[in-house]
Coordinates of C-alpha atoms in Angstrom, one line a residue:
X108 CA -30.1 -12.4 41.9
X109 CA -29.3 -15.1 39.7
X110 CA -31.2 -13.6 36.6
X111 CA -29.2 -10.4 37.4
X112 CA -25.7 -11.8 37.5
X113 CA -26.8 -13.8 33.9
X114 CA -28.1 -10.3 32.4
X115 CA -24.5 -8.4 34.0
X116 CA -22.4 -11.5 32.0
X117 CA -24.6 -11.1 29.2
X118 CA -23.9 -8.0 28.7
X119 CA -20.1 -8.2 29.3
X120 CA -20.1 -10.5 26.5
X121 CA -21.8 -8.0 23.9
X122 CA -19.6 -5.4 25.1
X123 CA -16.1 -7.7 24.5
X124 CA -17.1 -9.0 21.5
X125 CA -17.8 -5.4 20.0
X126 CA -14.5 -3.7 21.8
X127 CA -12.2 -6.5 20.2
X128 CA -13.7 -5.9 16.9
X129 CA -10.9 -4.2 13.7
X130 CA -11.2 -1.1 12.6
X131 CA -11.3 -1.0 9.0
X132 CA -10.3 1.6 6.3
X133 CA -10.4 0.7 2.5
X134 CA -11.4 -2.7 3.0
X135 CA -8.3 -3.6 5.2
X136 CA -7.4 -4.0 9.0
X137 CA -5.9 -0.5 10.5
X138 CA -2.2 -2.7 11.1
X139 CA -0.1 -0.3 13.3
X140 CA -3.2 1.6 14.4
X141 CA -5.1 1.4 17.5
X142 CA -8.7 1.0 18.0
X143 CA -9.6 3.7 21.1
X144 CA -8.0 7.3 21.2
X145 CA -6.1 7.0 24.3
X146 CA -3.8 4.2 23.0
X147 CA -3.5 6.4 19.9
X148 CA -0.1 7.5 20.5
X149 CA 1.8 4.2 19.7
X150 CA 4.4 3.1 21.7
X151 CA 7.9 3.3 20.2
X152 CA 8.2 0.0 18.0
X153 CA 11.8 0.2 18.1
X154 CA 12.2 0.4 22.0
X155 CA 13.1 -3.3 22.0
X156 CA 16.0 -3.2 19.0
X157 CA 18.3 -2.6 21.4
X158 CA 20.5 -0.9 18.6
X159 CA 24.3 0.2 20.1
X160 CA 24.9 3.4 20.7
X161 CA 27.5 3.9 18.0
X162 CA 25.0 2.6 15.2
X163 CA 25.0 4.9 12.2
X164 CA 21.4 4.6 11.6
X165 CA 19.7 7.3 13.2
X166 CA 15.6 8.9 13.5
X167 CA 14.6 11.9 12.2
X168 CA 11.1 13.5 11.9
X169 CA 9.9 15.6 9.1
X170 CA 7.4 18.1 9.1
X171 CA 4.5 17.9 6.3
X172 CA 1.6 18.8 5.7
X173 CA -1.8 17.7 6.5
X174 CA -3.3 17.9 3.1
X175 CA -1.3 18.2 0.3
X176 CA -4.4 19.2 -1.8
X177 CA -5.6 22.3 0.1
X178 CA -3.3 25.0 -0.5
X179 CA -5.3 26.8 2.5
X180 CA -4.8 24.4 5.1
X181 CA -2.0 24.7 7.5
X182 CA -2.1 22.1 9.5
X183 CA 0.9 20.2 10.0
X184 CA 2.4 17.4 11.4
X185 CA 6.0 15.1 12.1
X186 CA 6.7 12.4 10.0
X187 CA 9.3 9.9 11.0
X188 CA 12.2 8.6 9.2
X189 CA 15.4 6.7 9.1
X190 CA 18.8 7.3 7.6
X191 CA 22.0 6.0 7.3
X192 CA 25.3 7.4 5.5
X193 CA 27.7 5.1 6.4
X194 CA 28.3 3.6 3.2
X195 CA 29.3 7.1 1.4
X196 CA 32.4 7.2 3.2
X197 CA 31.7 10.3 3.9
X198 CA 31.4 11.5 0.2
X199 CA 30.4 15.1 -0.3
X200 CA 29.3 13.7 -3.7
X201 CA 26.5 11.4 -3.1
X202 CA 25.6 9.7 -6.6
X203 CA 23.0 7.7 -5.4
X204 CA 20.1 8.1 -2.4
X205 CA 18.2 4.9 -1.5
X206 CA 14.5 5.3 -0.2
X207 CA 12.6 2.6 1.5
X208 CA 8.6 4.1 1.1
X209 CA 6.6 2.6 4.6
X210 CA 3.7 0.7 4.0
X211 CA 0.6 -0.5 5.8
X212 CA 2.3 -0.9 9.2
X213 CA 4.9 0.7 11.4
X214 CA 8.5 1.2 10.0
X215 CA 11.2 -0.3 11.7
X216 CA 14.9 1.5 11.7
X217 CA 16.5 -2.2 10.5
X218 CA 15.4 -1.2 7.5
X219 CA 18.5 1.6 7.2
X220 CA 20.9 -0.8 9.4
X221 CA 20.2 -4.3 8.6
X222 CA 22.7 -5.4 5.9
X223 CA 20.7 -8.5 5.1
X224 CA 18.2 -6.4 4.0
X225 CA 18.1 -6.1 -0.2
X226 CA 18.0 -2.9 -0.5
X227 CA 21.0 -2.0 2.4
X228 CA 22.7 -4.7 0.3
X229 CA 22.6 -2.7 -2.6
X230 CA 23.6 0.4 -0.5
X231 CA 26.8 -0.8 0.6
X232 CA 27.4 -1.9 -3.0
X233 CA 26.5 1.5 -4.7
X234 CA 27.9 3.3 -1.9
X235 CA 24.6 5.2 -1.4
X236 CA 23.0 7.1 1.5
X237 CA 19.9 5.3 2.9
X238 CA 16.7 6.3 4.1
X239 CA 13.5 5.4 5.1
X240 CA 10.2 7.0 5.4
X241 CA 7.2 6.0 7.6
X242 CA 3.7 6.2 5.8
X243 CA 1.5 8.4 7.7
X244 CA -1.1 6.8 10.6
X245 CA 1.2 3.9 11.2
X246 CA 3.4 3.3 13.5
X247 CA 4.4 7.1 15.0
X248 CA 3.7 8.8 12.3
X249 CA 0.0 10.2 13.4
X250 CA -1.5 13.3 11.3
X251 CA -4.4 13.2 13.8
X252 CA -5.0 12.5 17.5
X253 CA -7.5 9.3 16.4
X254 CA -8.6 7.9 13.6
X255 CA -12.2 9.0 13.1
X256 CA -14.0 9.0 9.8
X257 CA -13.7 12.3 9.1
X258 CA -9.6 11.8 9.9
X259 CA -9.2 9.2 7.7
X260 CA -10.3 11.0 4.9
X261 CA -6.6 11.8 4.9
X262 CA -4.9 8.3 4.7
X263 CA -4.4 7.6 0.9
X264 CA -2.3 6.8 -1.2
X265 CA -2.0 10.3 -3.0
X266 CA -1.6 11.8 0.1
X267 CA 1.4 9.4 1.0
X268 CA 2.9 10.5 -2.3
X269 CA 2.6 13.4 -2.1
X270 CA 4.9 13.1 1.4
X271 CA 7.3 11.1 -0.6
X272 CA 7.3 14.4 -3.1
X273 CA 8.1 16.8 -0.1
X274 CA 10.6 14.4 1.6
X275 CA 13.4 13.7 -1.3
X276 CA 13.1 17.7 -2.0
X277 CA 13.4 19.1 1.6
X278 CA 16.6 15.8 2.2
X279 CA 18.2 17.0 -0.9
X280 CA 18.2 20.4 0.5
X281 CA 19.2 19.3 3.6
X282 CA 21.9 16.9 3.0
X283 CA 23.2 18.8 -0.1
X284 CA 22.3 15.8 -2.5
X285 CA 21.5 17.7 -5.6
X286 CA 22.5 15.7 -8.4
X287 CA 22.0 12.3 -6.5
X288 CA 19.5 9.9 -8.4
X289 CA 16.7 8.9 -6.0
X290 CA 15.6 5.1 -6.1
X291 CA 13.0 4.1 -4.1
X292 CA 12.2 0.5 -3.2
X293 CA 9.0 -0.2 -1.6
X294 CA 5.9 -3.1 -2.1
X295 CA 2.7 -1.1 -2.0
X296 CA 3.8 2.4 -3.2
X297 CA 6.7 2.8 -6.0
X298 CA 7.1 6.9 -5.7
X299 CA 6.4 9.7 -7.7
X300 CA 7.8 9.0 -11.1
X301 CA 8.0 12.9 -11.8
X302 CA 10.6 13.3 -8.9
X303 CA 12.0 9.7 -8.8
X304 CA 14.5 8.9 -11.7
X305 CA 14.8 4.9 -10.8
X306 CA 11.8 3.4 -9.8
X307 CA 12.4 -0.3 -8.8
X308 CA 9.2 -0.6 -11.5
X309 CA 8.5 -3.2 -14.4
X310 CA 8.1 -1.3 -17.7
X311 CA 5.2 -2.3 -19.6
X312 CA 3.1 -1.4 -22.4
X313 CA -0.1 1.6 -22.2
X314 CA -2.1 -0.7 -24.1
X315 CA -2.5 -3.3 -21.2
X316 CA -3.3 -0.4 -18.6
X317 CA -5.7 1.2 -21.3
X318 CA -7.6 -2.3 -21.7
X319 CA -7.7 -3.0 -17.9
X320 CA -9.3 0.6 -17.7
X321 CA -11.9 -0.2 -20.7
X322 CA -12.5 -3.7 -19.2
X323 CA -13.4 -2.0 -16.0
X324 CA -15.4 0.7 -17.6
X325 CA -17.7 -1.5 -19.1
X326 CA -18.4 -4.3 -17.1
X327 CA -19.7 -1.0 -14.9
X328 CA -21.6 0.2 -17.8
X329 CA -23.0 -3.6 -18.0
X330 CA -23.9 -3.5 -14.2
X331 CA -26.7 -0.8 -15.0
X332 CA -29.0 -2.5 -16.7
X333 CA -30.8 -6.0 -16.3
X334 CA -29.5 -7.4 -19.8
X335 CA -25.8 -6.1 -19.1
X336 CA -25.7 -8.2 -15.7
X337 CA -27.3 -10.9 -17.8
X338 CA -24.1 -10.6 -19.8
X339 CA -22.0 -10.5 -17.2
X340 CA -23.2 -13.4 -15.3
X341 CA -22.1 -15.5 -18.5
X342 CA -19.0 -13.7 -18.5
X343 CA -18.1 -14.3 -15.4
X344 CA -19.8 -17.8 -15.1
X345 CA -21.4 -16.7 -11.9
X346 CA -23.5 -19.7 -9.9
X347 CA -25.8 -17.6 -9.2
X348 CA -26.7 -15.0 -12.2
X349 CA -26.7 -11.4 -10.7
X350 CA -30.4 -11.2 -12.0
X351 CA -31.5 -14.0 -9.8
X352 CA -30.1 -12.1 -6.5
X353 CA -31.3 -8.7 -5.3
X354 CA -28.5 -6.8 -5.6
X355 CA -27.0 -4.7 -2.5
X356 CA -23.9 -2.0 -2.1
X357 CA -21.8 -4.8 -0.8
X358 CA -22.9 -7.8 -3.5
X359 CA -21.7 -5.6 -6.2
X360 CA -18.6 -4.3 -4.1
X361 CA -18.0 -7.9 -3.6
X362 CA -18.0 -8.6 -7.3
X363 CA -15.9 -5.9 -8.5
X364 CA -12.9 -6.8 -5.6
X365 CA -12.5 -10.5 -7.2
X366 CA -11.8 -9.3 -10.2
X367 CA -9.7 -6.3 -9.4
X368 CA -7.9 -8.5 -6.7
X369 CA -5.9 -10.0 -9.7
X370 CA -4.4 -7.0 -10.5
X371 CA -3.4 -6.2 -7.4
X372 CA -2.1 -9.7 -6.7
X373 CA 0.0 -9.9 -10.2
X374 CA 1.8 -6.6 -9.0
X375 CA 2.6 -6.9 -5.4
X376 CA 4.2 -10.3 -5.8
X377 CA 5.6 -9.8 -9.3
X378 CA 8.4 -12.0 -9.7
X379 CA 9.0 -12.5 -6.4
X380 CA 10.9 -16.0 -7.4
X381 CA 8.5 -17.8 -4.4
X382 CA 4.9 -20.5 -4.2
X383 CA 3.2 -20.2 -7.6
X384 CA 4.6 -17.0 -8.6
X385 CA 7.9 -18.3 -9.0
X386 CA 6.1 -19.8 -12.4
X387 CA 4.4 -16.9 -13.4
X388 CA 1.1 -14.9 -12.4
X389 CA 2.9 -11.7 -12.4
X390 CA 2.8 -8.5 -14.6
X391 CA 3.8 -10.0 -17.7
X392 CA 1.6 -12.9 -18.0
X393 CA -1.5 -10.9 -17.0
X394 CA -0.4 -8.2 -19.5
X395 CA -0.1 -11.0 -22.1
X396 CA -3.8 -11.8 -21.5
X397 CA -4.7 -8.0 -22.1
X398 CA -3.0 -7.5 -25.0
X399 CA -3.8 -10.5 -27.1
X400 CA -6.1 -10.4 -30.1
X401 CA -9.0 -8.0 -30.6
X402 CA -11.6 -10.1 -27.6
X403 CA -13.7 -7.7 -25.6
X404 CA -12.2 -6.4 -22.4
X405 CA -13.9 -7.5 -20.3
X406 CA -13.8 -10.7 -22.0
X407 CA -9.9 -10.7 -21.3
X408 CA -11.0 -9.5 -17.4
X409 CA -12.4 -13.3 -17.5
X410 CA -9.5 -14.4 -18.9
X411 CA -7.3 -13.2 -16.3
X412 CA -9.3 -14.2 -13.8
X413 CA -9.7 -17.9 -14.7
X414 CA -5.7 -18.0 -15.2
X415 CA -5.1 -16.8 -11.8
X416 CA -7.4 -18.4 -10.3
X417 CA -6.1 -21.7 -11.7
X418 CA -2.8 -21.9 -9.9
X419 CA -3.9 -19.2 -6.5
X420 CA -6.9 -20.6 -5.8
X421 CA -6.9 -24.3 -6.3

């Protein structure tokens, strides 16, 4: 009896430790997600804003398509959204349209009533209409009824642009803003640049995107062959040489996210005036790096890494 109760526990145990593991897509946690079908359908994330009744912010849903990039697919589905006019005084001649782009995690409708909030600040300023558009599988906005592999296939980034695309043409239509100038504010996605005319975007040079896209090109080139992960052992100073370690999927994955992780790092918290990045380690500095001199790329790959490294990592 007591050997079966110890095998029932046992077995609880594997079974809890496996249901509370994340689902994953991309290398990050599915935030705003769930991880079974049934609690799929999210529960309302704005149930507890307790938002008057007279409040001029107000939920919308948009239809859109399932995949942009199959002209034979009609599958659709709702896409939510936020908006807000109150600051065009009722203008039939909206200059200027506002558009906060959802990210990695459910959208809340503060975001088009909160005036604390930058860009609703800038809103009342400007007098612009305000909106705000979920990014599709988070919070409510659910292309699919779960999140298997073969769903997922449609969370991307090009996919959410291409939403953001449809979106400011079918609201212009809607809401008569032809002629407005579209700005979209947003971390993770800036917009489509061929149908925003203000991006909240720094400008810099080709050459430093060109370089990061040689540096990257070769060091995978180098990765090939024994003597180019030789090389790129020194490079990279690596404790233990890539040719002393039998190399897997995820080892070289691995590799690869360090040094792309700068990148990403220097452009999300661009001169976000806060820690170490009030000081630096934004798009300029690492673009300074890229530029300079006539050193290999991946040489200045290195280079960047060691200098963020320096202040994030020490």
């Amino acid at each position: 009896m007591s050997r079966c109760l110890l095998l029932f526990l046992l077995l609880v145990q594997i079974w809890a430790a496996h249901s509370w593991q994340p689902k994953f897509h991309l290398s990050r946690a599915m935030f705003g997600t769930q991880t079974d079908d049934e609690s799929f359908s999210m529960r309302n994330p704005d149930e507890k804003m307790n938002l008057s009744k007279d409040s001029d912010a107000k939920t919308d849903y948009i239809e859109q398509k399932l995949d942009h990039f199959d002209d034979s697919s009609q599958k659709r589905w709702r896409q939510r959204y936020y908006y807000n006019f109150k600051y065009t005084g009722g203008s039939n001649n909206i200059k200027a349209v506002f558009l906060r782009l959802g990210g990695e995690g459910p959208l809340r409708i503060g975001t088009v009533s909160n005036e604390a909030n930058q860009m609703m600040t800038l809103a009342k300023q400007y007098g612009a209409a305000a909106f705000a558009l979920e990014h599709r599988f988070y919070g409510v906005s659910r292309p699919t009824p779960n999140q298997s592999v073969d769903n997922l296939r449609y969370l991307s980034s090009h996919q959410a642009l291409k939403d953001t695309a449809y979106f400011i043409q079918k609201m212009t239509e809607k809401h008569k803003l032809k002629g407005a100038r579209w700005v979209t504010f947003g971390g993770s996605y800036a917009g489509y640049l061929e149908v925003v005319e203000d991006a909240l975007r720094s400008q810099h040079s080709n050459e430093c995107a060109e370089n990061v896209r040689k540096g990257f090109q070769k060091m995978t080139s180098l990765m090939k062959t024994k003597e180019g992960r030789e090389q790129l052992s020194k490079i990279f100073m690596l404790k233990a040489p890539l040719t002393n370690i039998t190399l897997s999927y995820n080892n070289i994955q691995y590799f690869y996210q360090v040094i792309y992780e700068n990148f990403q790092l220097a452009t999300q918290y661009n001169e976000v005036n806060v820690n170490p990045y009030k000081d630096g380690y934004g798009i300029k500095q690492v673009c300074d790096i890229m530029t300079r001199g006539n050193e290999d790329p991946v040489t200045k790959l290195q280079a960047v890494n060691l200098y963020m490294a320096r202040e994030l990592y020490t």
